[in-house]
Amino acid sequence: MPAAPPAAPDTTTDVVLVVDFGAQYAQLIARRVREARVYSEIVPSTMPVAEMLAKNPRAIILSGGPSSVYAQGAPSLDRALFEAGVPVFGMCYGFQLMATTLGGTVDDNGAREYGRTALAVSKSGSTLFEGTPAEQSVWMSHGDACSAAPEGFTVTASTDVVPVAAFENDEKKLYGVQYHPEVLHSTHGQQVLEHFLYRGAGIEPNWTTTNVVEEQIALIREQVGTKRAICGLSGGVDSAVAAALVQKAVGSQLTCVYVDHGLMRKGETEQVEKDFVAATGAKLKVVDAEKRFLDALAGVSDPEQKRKIIGREFIRVFEQAQLEILQEDGPEVAFLVQGTLYPDVVESGGGTGTANIKSHHNVGGLPDDIEFQLVEPLRQLFKDEVRMVGQELGLPEEIVQRQPFPGPGLGIRIVGEVTKERLDLLRDADAIAREELTAAGLDRDIWQCPVVLLADVRSVGVQGDGRTYGHPIVLRPVSSEDAMTADWSRLPYETLAKISTRITNEVADVNRVVLDVTSKPPGTIEWE
């Protein structure tokens, strides 16, 4: 499958590389750098230093990781990185790796710290800690500890059990902290990170959504040239913003294809036809493919198999749409535009050192024999960045602020086989939940609220003085910044009660509503 060009900046943009040593927070580090209005990219720790330096980074950040620096096979780093004159900031494992590589001492002395820890800043006017309190709370997660800094480094912070919790070398522009400044639990972590970027590395905070739009338009025009592209609209913000970007870049060369696969929620097909076309003026082709998808999904209960089937059928429908579009006069349709985001890539095993948690229909679910070249202008962005790009492009709030909805639709919110009867049941329950959340003014307080039908489960109930044997409905309200992690939303009991009462009263064959109170991790946001 042809690789899509990354959403990278042009040569005038400052680039900060985040070297991933298997950290659970690598993506969060990149996100925090971008929040500081500096562009960042994640690279694997296995990348040769020469290749890292060939990207001309303004600075490099070394992430944490699960290993001990002394463990056999632990990730290492060429000393040449620290001698290249590029500012480097080590965090947790990256801090310890910097220390040992440059001659400092890291011991397994039992000085373990996990969770919130009090940090004592000994050099309050240092590059990293200028303007921050002498005592501050940070988030630790380590077993080994640094007991001696490398020669030429100044120790700038410690804890009760770790004598070297931060060190700095302004001459060589090398810095490190034992803790995780990227997490919110480190109360001044973002300030310390920004001090490294602005003061230590001398980077100007000039990366904005305007840069993203301008850079992507240029990349899209170069990639597509004079050929034509089609974009699969799902009704969500991701595909809408991707299509709007391509529309702005190549205009009438883009035709948007909305596949009505019968897996959408109530009213969404009509919303796509009305709102998106009105906002962008793009050409839209609607394909009624409900029977095709339901036939393909018949008898299938495995969630990975369902995702792959949906991804395959999407491509087959697009190919059919291509043939129909080719009947029009004009150049060939060679490109498929997708609203793939960075979390999609990571969860599908496309991130550095990441496992395949689940195949997203637009990443791991695509067939190998796809005939299109992919255009994925949002591939390196998080959801909140995509919303800002949408606002920059002038898309209406109804599209930009729409809660996330998976590309495979309700097909992966039915635990069990997907049938039209089950879809209709879930559509009714989902519509009630959305109506009540909107009525309670909670749409902006939660990331999204998947409504799940446990189709292969039945429970005993009582309705109208009689015994029922109906399906449970699961409510999954979650709060998140970017879908990489999430927590369940504490909705008011009154709202939950209204949703439960209405669903059990108004939706046939449902006699129980349950609440999912699992965070991510360990659970994912979607059930399948």
Short mmCIF file of N, CA and C in Angstrom, two decimals, residues 75-224:
data_model
loop_
_atom_site.label_atom_id
_atom_site.label_comp_id
_atom_site.label_asym_id
_atom_site.label_seq_id
_atom_site.Cartn_x
_atom_site.Cartn_y
_atom_site.Cartn_z
N PRO A 75 17.39 -0.26 25.69
CA PRO A 75 17.70 0.72 24.65
C PRO A 75 18.89 1.59 25.03
N SER A 76 19.73 1.88 24.06
CA SER A 76 20.90 2.72 24.30
C SER A 76 20.90 3.87 23.30
N LEU A 77 21.92 4.70 23.37
CA LEU A 77 22.00 5.86 22.50
C LEU A 77 23.46 6.19 22.26
N ASP A 78 23.77 6.50 21.01
CA ASP A 78 25.13 6.86 20.63
C ASP A 78 25.53 8.17 21.31
N ARG A 79 26.70 8.19 21.92
CA ARG A 79 27.20 9.38 22.60
C ARG A 79 27.28 10.57 21.64
N ALA A 80 27.40 10.28 20.35
CA ALA A 80 27.51 11.35 19.35
C ALA A 80 26.33 12.30 19.39
N LEU A 81 25.17 11.81 19.85
CA LEU A 81 24.00 12.68 19.93
C LEU A 81 24.26 13.86 20.86
N PHE A 82 24.95 13.58 21.97
CA PHE A 82 25.20 14.63 22.96
C PHE A 82 26.37 15.53 22.58
N GLU A 83 27.07 15.17 21.52
CA GLU A 83 28.23 15.95 21.08
C GLU A 83 27.96 16.68 19.78
N ALA A 84 26.70 16.65 19.33
CA ALA A 84 26.36 17.23 18.03
C ALA A 84 26.01 18.71 18.12
N GLY A 85 25.92 19.24 19.33
CA GLY A 85 25.58 20.65 19.49
C GLY A 85 24.09 20.93 19.48
N VAL A 86 23.26 19.88 19.42
CA VAL A 86 21.81 20.04 19.44
C VAL A 86 21.34 19.97 20.89
N PRO A 87 20.53 20.91 21.37
CA PRO A 87 20.01 20.85 22.74
C PRO A 87 19.24 19.56 22.97
N VAL A 88 19.49 18.92 24.13
CA VAL A 88 18.85 17.65 24.45
C VAL A 88 18.25 17.73 25.85
N PHE A 89 17.03 17.18 25.98
CA PHE A 89 16.33 17.15 27.27
C PHE A 89 15.95 15.71 27.56
N GLY A 90 16.49 15.12 28.61
CA GLY A 90 16.15 13.75 28.99
C GLY A 90 15.11 13.70 30.07
N MET A 91 14.14 12.80 29.93
CA MET A 91 13.08 12.62 30.93
C MET A 91 13.10 11.18 31.42
N CYS A 92 13.12 10.98 32.74
CA CYS A 92 13.04 9.65 33.34
C CYS A 92 14.11 8.72 32.77
N TYR A 93 13.75 7.70 31.99
CA TYR A 93 14.76 6.82 31.41
C TYR A 93 15.75 7.61 30.55
N GLY A 94 15.24 8.58 29.77
CA GLY A 94 16.13 9.39 28.94
C GLY A 94 17.12 10.18 29.78
N PHE A 95 16.70 10.61 30.96
CA PHE A 95 17.57 11.31 31.91
C PHE A 95 18.68 10.38 32.40
N GLN A 96 18.30 9.17 32.80
CA GLN A 96 19.29 8.22 33.28
C GLN A 96 20.24 7.78 32.17
N LEU A 97 19.72 7.63 30.97
CA LEU A 97 20.57 7.25 29.84
C LEU A 97 21.59 8.34 29.54
N MET A 98 21.15 9.59 29.61
CA MET A 98 22.08 10.70 29.43
C MET A 98 23.17 10.68 30.50
N ALA A 99 22.74 10.44 31.74
CA ALA A 99 23.69 10.43 32.85
C ALA A 99 24.76 9.36 32.68
N THR A 100 24.34 8.12 32.39
CA THR A 100 25.31 7.03 32.28
C THR A 100 26.19 7.17 31.04
N THR A 101 25.60 7.63 29.94
CA THR A 101 26.37 7.78 28.70
C THR A 101 27.47 8.82 28.85
N LEU A 102 27.22 9.87 29.65
CA LEU A 102 28.18 10.96 29.79
C LEU A 102 29.05 10.84 31.03
N GLY A 103 28.98 9.70 31.71
CA GLY A 103 29.90 9.48 32.82
C GLY A 103 29.32 9.68 34.21
N GLY A 104 28.02 9.92 34.31
CA GLY A 104 27.39 10.03 35.62
C GLY A 104 27.14 8.66 36.22
N THR A 105 26.50 8.62 37.38
CA THR A 105 26.25 7.36 38.07
C THR A 105 24.76 7.15 38.30
N VAL A 106 24.26 6.00 37.88
CA VAL A 106 22.88 5.60 38.14
C VAL A 106 22.94 4.28 38.89
N ASP A 107 22.27 4.20 40.02
CA ASP A 107 22.33 3.02 40.88
C ASP A 107 20.97 2.37 41.04
N ASP A 108 20.99 1.05 41.25
CA ASP A 108 19.80 0.35 41.70
C ASP A 108 19.93 0.23 43.21
N ASN A 109 19.59 1.32 43.91
CA ASN A 109 19.82 1.38 45.35
C ASN A 109 18.54 1.36 46.17
N GLY A 110 17.47 0.95 45.53
CA GLY A 110 16.20 0.88 46.26
C GLY A 110 15.48 2.20 46.38
N ALA A 111 15.98 3.24 45.72
CA ALA A 111 15.35 4.56 45.81
C ALA A 111 14.21 4.66 44.80
N ARG A 112 13.20 3.83 44.98
CA ARG A 112 12.09 3.79 44.04
C ARG A 112 11.07 4.87 44.39
N GLU A 113 10.53 5.49 43.34
CA GLU A 113 9.50 6.51 43.53
C GLU A 113 8.44 6.33 42.44
N TYR A 114 7.19 6.24 42.85
CA TYR A 114 6.09 6.10 41.90
C TYR A 114 4.96 7.04 42.31
N GLY A 115 4.43 7.77 41.35
CA GLY A 115 3.34 8.69 41.63
C GLY A 115 3.83 10.06 42.09
N ARG A 116 2.93 10.78 42.76
CA ARG A 116 3.25 12.15 43.19
C ARG A 116 4.41 12.16 44.19
N THR A 117 5.37 13.04 43.93
CA THR A 117 6.56 13.13 44.77
C THR A 117 6.94 14.59 44.95
N ALA A 118 7.42 14.94 46.15
CA ALA A 118 7.86 16.31 46.41
C ALA A 118 9.26 16.52 45.85
N LEU A 119 9.42 17.53 45.03
CA LEU A 119 10.71 17.88 44.43
C LEU A 119 11.24 19.16 45.07
N ALA A 120 12.50 19.13 45.48
CA ALA A 120 13.15 20.31 46.04
C ALA A 120 14.08 20.90 45.00
N VAL A 121 13.81 22.13 44.57
CA VAL A 121 14.64 22.82 43.58
C VAL A 121 15.77 23.54 44.31
N SER A 122 17.00 23.20 43.96
CA SER A 122 18.16 23.80 44.65
C SER A 122 18.73 24.99 43.89
N LYS A 123 18.41 25.12 42.61
CA LYS A 123 18.89 26.25 41.80
C LYS A 123 17.67 26.91 41.17
N SER A 124 17.00 27.77 41.92
CA SER A 124 15.71 28.33 41.48
C SER A 124 15.84 29.21 40.24
N GLY A 125 17.03 29.75 39.99
CA GLY A 125 17.20 30.61 38.83
C GLY A 125 17.76 29.90 37.62
N SER A 126 17.76 28.56 37.64
CA SER A 126 18.35 27.80 36.53
C SER A 126 17.50 27.91 35.27
N THR A 127 18.05 27.42 34.18
CA THR A 127 17.34 27.47 32.90
C THR A 127 15.99 26.78 32.98
N LEU A 128 15.95 25.61 33.61
CA LEU A 128 14.70 24.84 33.67
C LEU A 128 13.72 25.37 34.71
N PHE A 129 14.23 25.82 35.86
CA PHE A 129 13.36 26.08 37.00
C PHE A 129 13.13 27.56 37.31
N GLU A 130 13.62 28.45 36.47
CA GLU A 130 13.39 29.88 36.68
C GLU A 130 11.90 30.16 36.85
N GLY A 131 11.56 30.85 37.97
CA GLY A 131 10.18 31.25 38.19
C GLY A 131 9.27 30.18 38.72
N THR A 132 9.80 29.01 39.04
CA THR A 132 8.97 27.95 39.63
C THR A 132 9.28 27.84 41.12
N PRO A 133 8.37 27.26 41.91
CA PRO A 133 8.58 27.19 43.37
C PRO A 133 9.76 26.31 43.77
N ALA A 134 10.31 26.59 44.92
CA ALA A 134 11.41 25.79 45.45
C ALA A 134 10.93 24.38 45.81
N GLU A 135 9.66 24.26 46.18
CA GLU A 135 9.05 22.95 46.46
C GLU A 135 7.89 22.76 45.48
N GLN A 136 7.89 21.66 44.75
CA GLN A 136 6.81 21.42 43.81
C GLN A 136 6.53 19.93 43.69
N SER A 137 5.32 19.60 43.27
CA SER A 137 4.90 18.21 43.14
C SER A 137 5.16 17.73 41.72
N VAL A 138 5.81 16.57 41.62
CA VAL A 138 6.11 16.00 40.30
C VAL A 138 5.66 14.54 40.27
N TRP A 139 5.59 13.97 39.07
CA TRP A 139 5.16 12.60 38.89
C TRP A 139 6.36 11.72 38.57
N MET A 140 6.68 10.83 39.50
CA MET A 140 7.83 9.94 39.35
C MET A 140 7.39 8.53 38.96
N SER A 141 8.27 7.80 38.29
CA SER A 141 8.03 6.40 37.97
C SER A 141 9.37 5.75 37.64
N HIS A 142 10.12 5.41 38.68
CA HIS A 142 11.46 4.86 38.43
C HIS A 142 11.90 3.95 39.58
N GLY A 143 12.81 3.02 39.23
CA GLY A 143 13.43 2.17 40.22
C GLY A 143 14.86 2.59 40.47
N ASP A 144 15.68 2.67 39.40
CA ASP A 144 17.05 3.16 39.53
C ASP A 144 17.03 4.65 39.83
N ALA A 145 18.16 5.16 40.33
CA ALA A 145 18.25 6.59 40.65
C ALA A 145 19.65 7.11 40.34
N CYS A 146 19.72 8.36 39.95
CA CYS A 146 21.00 9.00 39.64
C CYS A 146 21.60 9.55 40.94
N SER A 147 22.81 9.08 41.25
CA SER A 147 23.47 9.53 42.48
C SER A 147 24.60 10.52 42.21
N ALA A 148 25.06 10.62 40.97
CA ALA A 148 26.12 11.58 40.63
C ALA A 148 25.92 12.05 39.20
N ALA A 149 25.93 13.37 39.01
CA ALA A 149 25.75 13.93 37.68
C ALA A 149 27.05 13.84 36.88
N PRO A 150 26.98 13.83 35.56
CA PRO A 150 28.20 13.83 34.75
C PRO A 150 29.01 15.10 35.00
N GLU A 151 30.27 15.03 34.67
CA GLU A 151 31.14 16.19 34.83
C GLU A 151 30.63 17.36 33.98
N GLY A 152 30.64 18.56 34.57
CA GLY A 152 30.19 19.75 33.86
C GLY A 152 28.73 20.07 34.06
N PHE A 153 27.98 19.16 34.73
CA PHE A 153 26.56 19.37 34.97
C PHE A 153 26.34 19.91 36.38
N THR A 154 25.33 20.76 36.51
CA THR A 154 24.93 21.29 37.80
C THR A 154 23.65 20.60 38.25
N VAL A 155 23.65 20.06 39.46
CA VAL A 155 22.45 19.46 40.02
C VAL A 155 21.50 20.58 40.42
N THR A 156 20.28 20.54 39.93
CA THR A 156 19.34 21.64 40.17
C THR A 156 18.10 21.22 40.95
N ALA A 157 17.93 19.93 41.23
CA ALA A 157 16.78 19.48 42.02
C ALA A 157 17.04 18.10 42.59
N SER A 158 16.35 17.78 43.68
CA SER A 158 16.48 16.48 44.33
C SER A 158 15.16 16.13 45.01
N THR A 159 15.07 14.90 45.51
CA THR A 159 13.94 14.50 46.35
C THR A 159 14.51 13.91 47.64
N ASP A 160 13.64 13.47 48.50
CA ASP A 160 14.10 12.91 49.77
C ASP A 160 15.00 11.69 49.59
N VAL A 161 14.80 10.94 48.51
CA VAL A 161 15.58 9.71 48.32
C VAL A 161 16.48 9.74 47.09
N VAL A 162 16.32 10.72 46.23
CA VAL A 162 17.14 10.81 45.02
C VAL A 162 17.95 12.10 45.05
N PRO A 163 19.27 12.00 45.16
CA PRO A 163 20.09 13.21 45.26
C PRO A 163 20.16 14.01 43.96
N VAL A 164 20.02 13.34 42.83
CA VAL A 164 20.08 14.03 41.54
C VAL A 164 18.77 13.77 40.79
N ALA A 165 17.80 14.67 40.96
CA ALA A 165 16.51 14.54 40.28
C ALA A 165 16.42 15.46 39.08
N ALA A 166 17.42 16.32 38.90
CA ALA A 166 17.50 17.19 37.72
C ALA A 166 18.92 17.70 37.62
N PHE A 167 19.43 17.81 36.40
CA PHE A 167 20.74 18.44 36.19
C PHE A 167 20.73 19.24 34.90
N GLU A 168 21.66 20.18 34.79
CA GLU A 168 21.69 21.09 33.64
C GLU A 168 23.14 21.41 33.27
N ASN A 169 23.37 21.51 31.96
CA ASN A 169 24.66 21.95 31.44
C ASN A 169 24.38 22.98 30.37
N ASP A 170 24.40 24.26 30.77
CA ASP A 170 24.04 25.33 29.83
C ASP A 170 25.05 25.47 28.71
N GLU A 171 26.31 25.17 28.99
CA GLU A 171 27.34 25.32 27.96
C GLU A 171 27.08 24.38 26.79
N LYS A 172 26.74 23.13 27.12
CA LYS A 172 26.48 22.14 26.06
C LYS A 172 25.00 22.02 25.74
N LYS A 173 24.15 22.78 26.45
CA LYS A 173 22.70 22.77 26.24
C LYS A 173 22.12 21.37 26.42
N LEU A 174 22.55 20.70 27.50
CA LEU A 174 22.05 19.38 27.85
C LEU A 174 21.34 19.47 29.20
N TYR A 175 20.13 18.92 29.26
CA TYR A 175 19.29 19.05 30.45
C TYR A 175 18.57 17.73 30.71
N GLY A 176 18.20 17.52 31.97
CA GLY A 176 17.46 16.30 32.27
C GLY A 176 16.74 16.37 33.60
N VAL A 177 15.62 15.65 33.69
CA VAL A 177 14.87 15.52 34.94
C VAL A 177 14.48 14.06 35.11
N GLN A 178 14.45 13.61 36.35
CA GLN A 178 14.10 12.22 36.64
C GLN A 178 12.60 11.96 36.49
N TYR A 179 11.80 12.99 36.57
CA TYR A 179 10.35 12.82 36.59
C TYR A 179 9.73 13.02 35.21
N HIS A 180 8.41 13.02 35.17
CA HIS A 180 7.65 13.18 33.92
C HIS A 180 7.01 14.57 33.88
N PRO A 181 7.65 15.56 33.29
CA PRO A 181 7.06 16.90 33.24
C PRO A 181 5.85 16.98 32.32
N GLU A 182 5.68 15.98 31.45
CA GLU A 182 4.61 16.05 30.45
C GLU A 182 3.23 15.74 31.02
N VAL A 183 3.16 15.09 32.21
CA VAL A 183 1.86 14.73 32.76
C VAL A 183 1.34 15.86 33.65
N LEU A 184 0.02 15.96 33.74
CA LEU A 184 -0.59 17.06 34.48
C LEU A 184 -0.28 17.00 35.97
N HIS A 185 0.06 15.80 36.47
CA HIS A 185 0.36 15.66 37.89
C HIS A 185 1.64 16.39 38.28
N SER A 186 2.52 16.65 37.31
CA SER A 186 3.70 17.47 37.59
C SER A 186 3.26 18.92 37.46
N THR A 187 3.08 19.59 38.60
CA THR A 187 2.35 20.85 38.64
C THR A 187 2.97 21.95 37.79
N HIS A 188 4.29 21.96 37.64
CA HIS A 188 4.96 22.98 36.82
C HIS A 188 5.69 22.34 35.65
N GLY A 189 5.24 21.16 35.27
CA GLY A 189 5.91 20.42 34.20
C GLY A 189 5.92 21.13 32.87
N GLN A 190 4.77 21.71 32.47
CA GLN A 190 4.72 22.39 31.18
C GLN A 190 5.64 23.60 31.18
N GLN A 191 5.72 24.29 32.29
CA GLN A 191 6.60 25.45 32.40
C GLN A 191 8.06 25.03 32.26
N VAL A 192 8.43 23.92 32.89
CA VAL A 192 9.80 23.41 32.78
C VAL A 192 10.10 23.00 31.33
N LEU A 193 9.15 22.32 30.70
CA LEU A 193 9.34 21.93 29.30
C LEU A 193 9.51 23.15 28.40
N GLU A 194 8.67 24.15 28.61
CA GLU A 194 8.77 25.37 27.80
C GLU A 194 10.08 26.11 28.05
N HIS A 195 10.56 26.05 29.31
CA HIS A 195 11.86 26.67 29.59
C HIS A 195 12.96 25.99 28.78
N PHE A 196 12.90 24.67 28.66
CA PHE A 196 13.89 23.99 27.83
C PHE A 196 13.78 24.45 26.38
N LEU A 197 12.56 24.48 25.87
CA LEU A 197 12.36 24.83 24.46
C LEU A 197 12.77 26.27 24.17
N TYR A 198 12.31 27.20 24.99
CA TYR A 198 12.53 28.62 24.72
C TYR A 198 13.89 29.10 25.20
N ARG A 199 14.28 28.73 26.43
CA ARG A 199 15.51 29.23 27.03
C ARG A 199 16.71 28.34 26.71
N GLY A 200 16.52 27.03 26.90
CA GLY A 200 17.62 26.11 26.65
C GLY A 200 17.95 25.96 25.17
N ALA A 201 16.89 25.76 24.35
CA ALA A 201 17.10 25.52 22.92
C ALA A 201 16.95 26.79 22.07
N GLY A 202 16.41 27.85 22.66
CA GLY A 202 16.27 29.11 21.93
C GLY A 202 15.26 29.07 20.80
N ILE A 203 14.22 28.27 20.94
CA ILE A 203 13.21 28.13 19.88
C ILE A 203 12.11 29.16 20.08
N GLU A 204 11.68 29.79 19.02
CA GLU A 204 10.56 30.73 19.06
C GLU A 204 9.24 29.95 18.91
N PRO A 205 8.25 30.23 19.74
CA PRO A 205 6.96 29.51 19.64
C PRO A 205 6.12 30.05 18.49
N ASN A 206 6.31 29.47 17.31
CA ASN A 206 5.63 30.03 16.13
C ASN A 206 4.88 28.99 15.31
N TRP A 207 4.70 27.77 15.86
CA TRP A 207 3.95 26.76 15.11
C TRP A 207 2.48 26.85 15.48
N THR A 208 1.63 27.12 14.52
CA THR A 208 0.20 27.34 14.76
C THR A 208 -0.63 26.54 13.76
N THR A 209 -1.93 26.55 13.97
CA THR A 209 -2.80 25.86 13.02
C THR A 209 -2.74 26.51 11.64
N THR A 210 -2.41 27.80 11.60
CA THR A 210 -2.22 28.45 10.30
C THR A 210 -1.07 27.80 9.56
N ASN A 211 0.02 27.48 10.28
CA ASN A 211 1.14 26.76 9.67
C ASN A 211 0.68 25.42 9.11
N VAL A 212 -0.11 24.70 9.92
CA VAL A 212 -0.57 23.37 9.51
C VAL A 212 -1.35 23.47 8.20
N VAL A 213 -2.29 24.40 8.14
CA VAL A 213 -3.11 24.56 6.95
C VAL A 213 -2.25 24.90 5.74
N GLU A 214 -1.37 25.87 5.88
CA GLU A 214 -0.53 26.29 4.76
C GLU A 214 0.38 25.17 4.28
N GLU A 215 1.00 24.48 5.25
CA GLU A 215 1.93 23.41 4.89
C GLU A 215 1.21 22.25 4.22
N GLN A 216 0.05 21.87 4.74
CA GLN A 216 -0.69 20.76 4.17
C GLN A 216 -1.23 21.07 2.79
N ILE A 217 -1.69 22.28 2.59
CA ILE A 217 -2.18 22.67 1.26
C ILE A 217 -1.07 22.53 0.24
N ALA A 218 0.14 22.97 0.60
CA ALA A 218 1.28 22.86 -0.31
C ALA A 218 1.62 21.39 -0.58
N LEU A 219 1.63 20.56 0.47
CA LEU A 219 1.94 19.14 0.31
C LEU A 219 0.89 18.43 -0.54
N ILE A 220 -0.39 18.76 -0.32
CA ILE A 220 -1.47 18.12 -1.07
C ILE A 220 -1.38 18.49 -2.55
N ARG A 221 -1.14 19.75 -2.83
CA ARG A 221 -1.02 20.18 -4.24
C ARG A 221 0.14 19.47 -4.93
N GLU A 222 1.25 19.30 -4.20
CA GLU A 222 2.41 18.62 -4.78
C GLU A 222 2.11 17.15 -5.02
N GLN A 223 1.41 16.51 -4.08
CA GLN A 223 1.13 15.09 -4.21
C GLN A 223 0.08 14.79 -5.27
N VAL A 224 -1.01 15.53 -5.27
CA VAL A 224 -2.12 15.24 -6.17
C VAL A 224 -1.87 15.73 -7.59
#
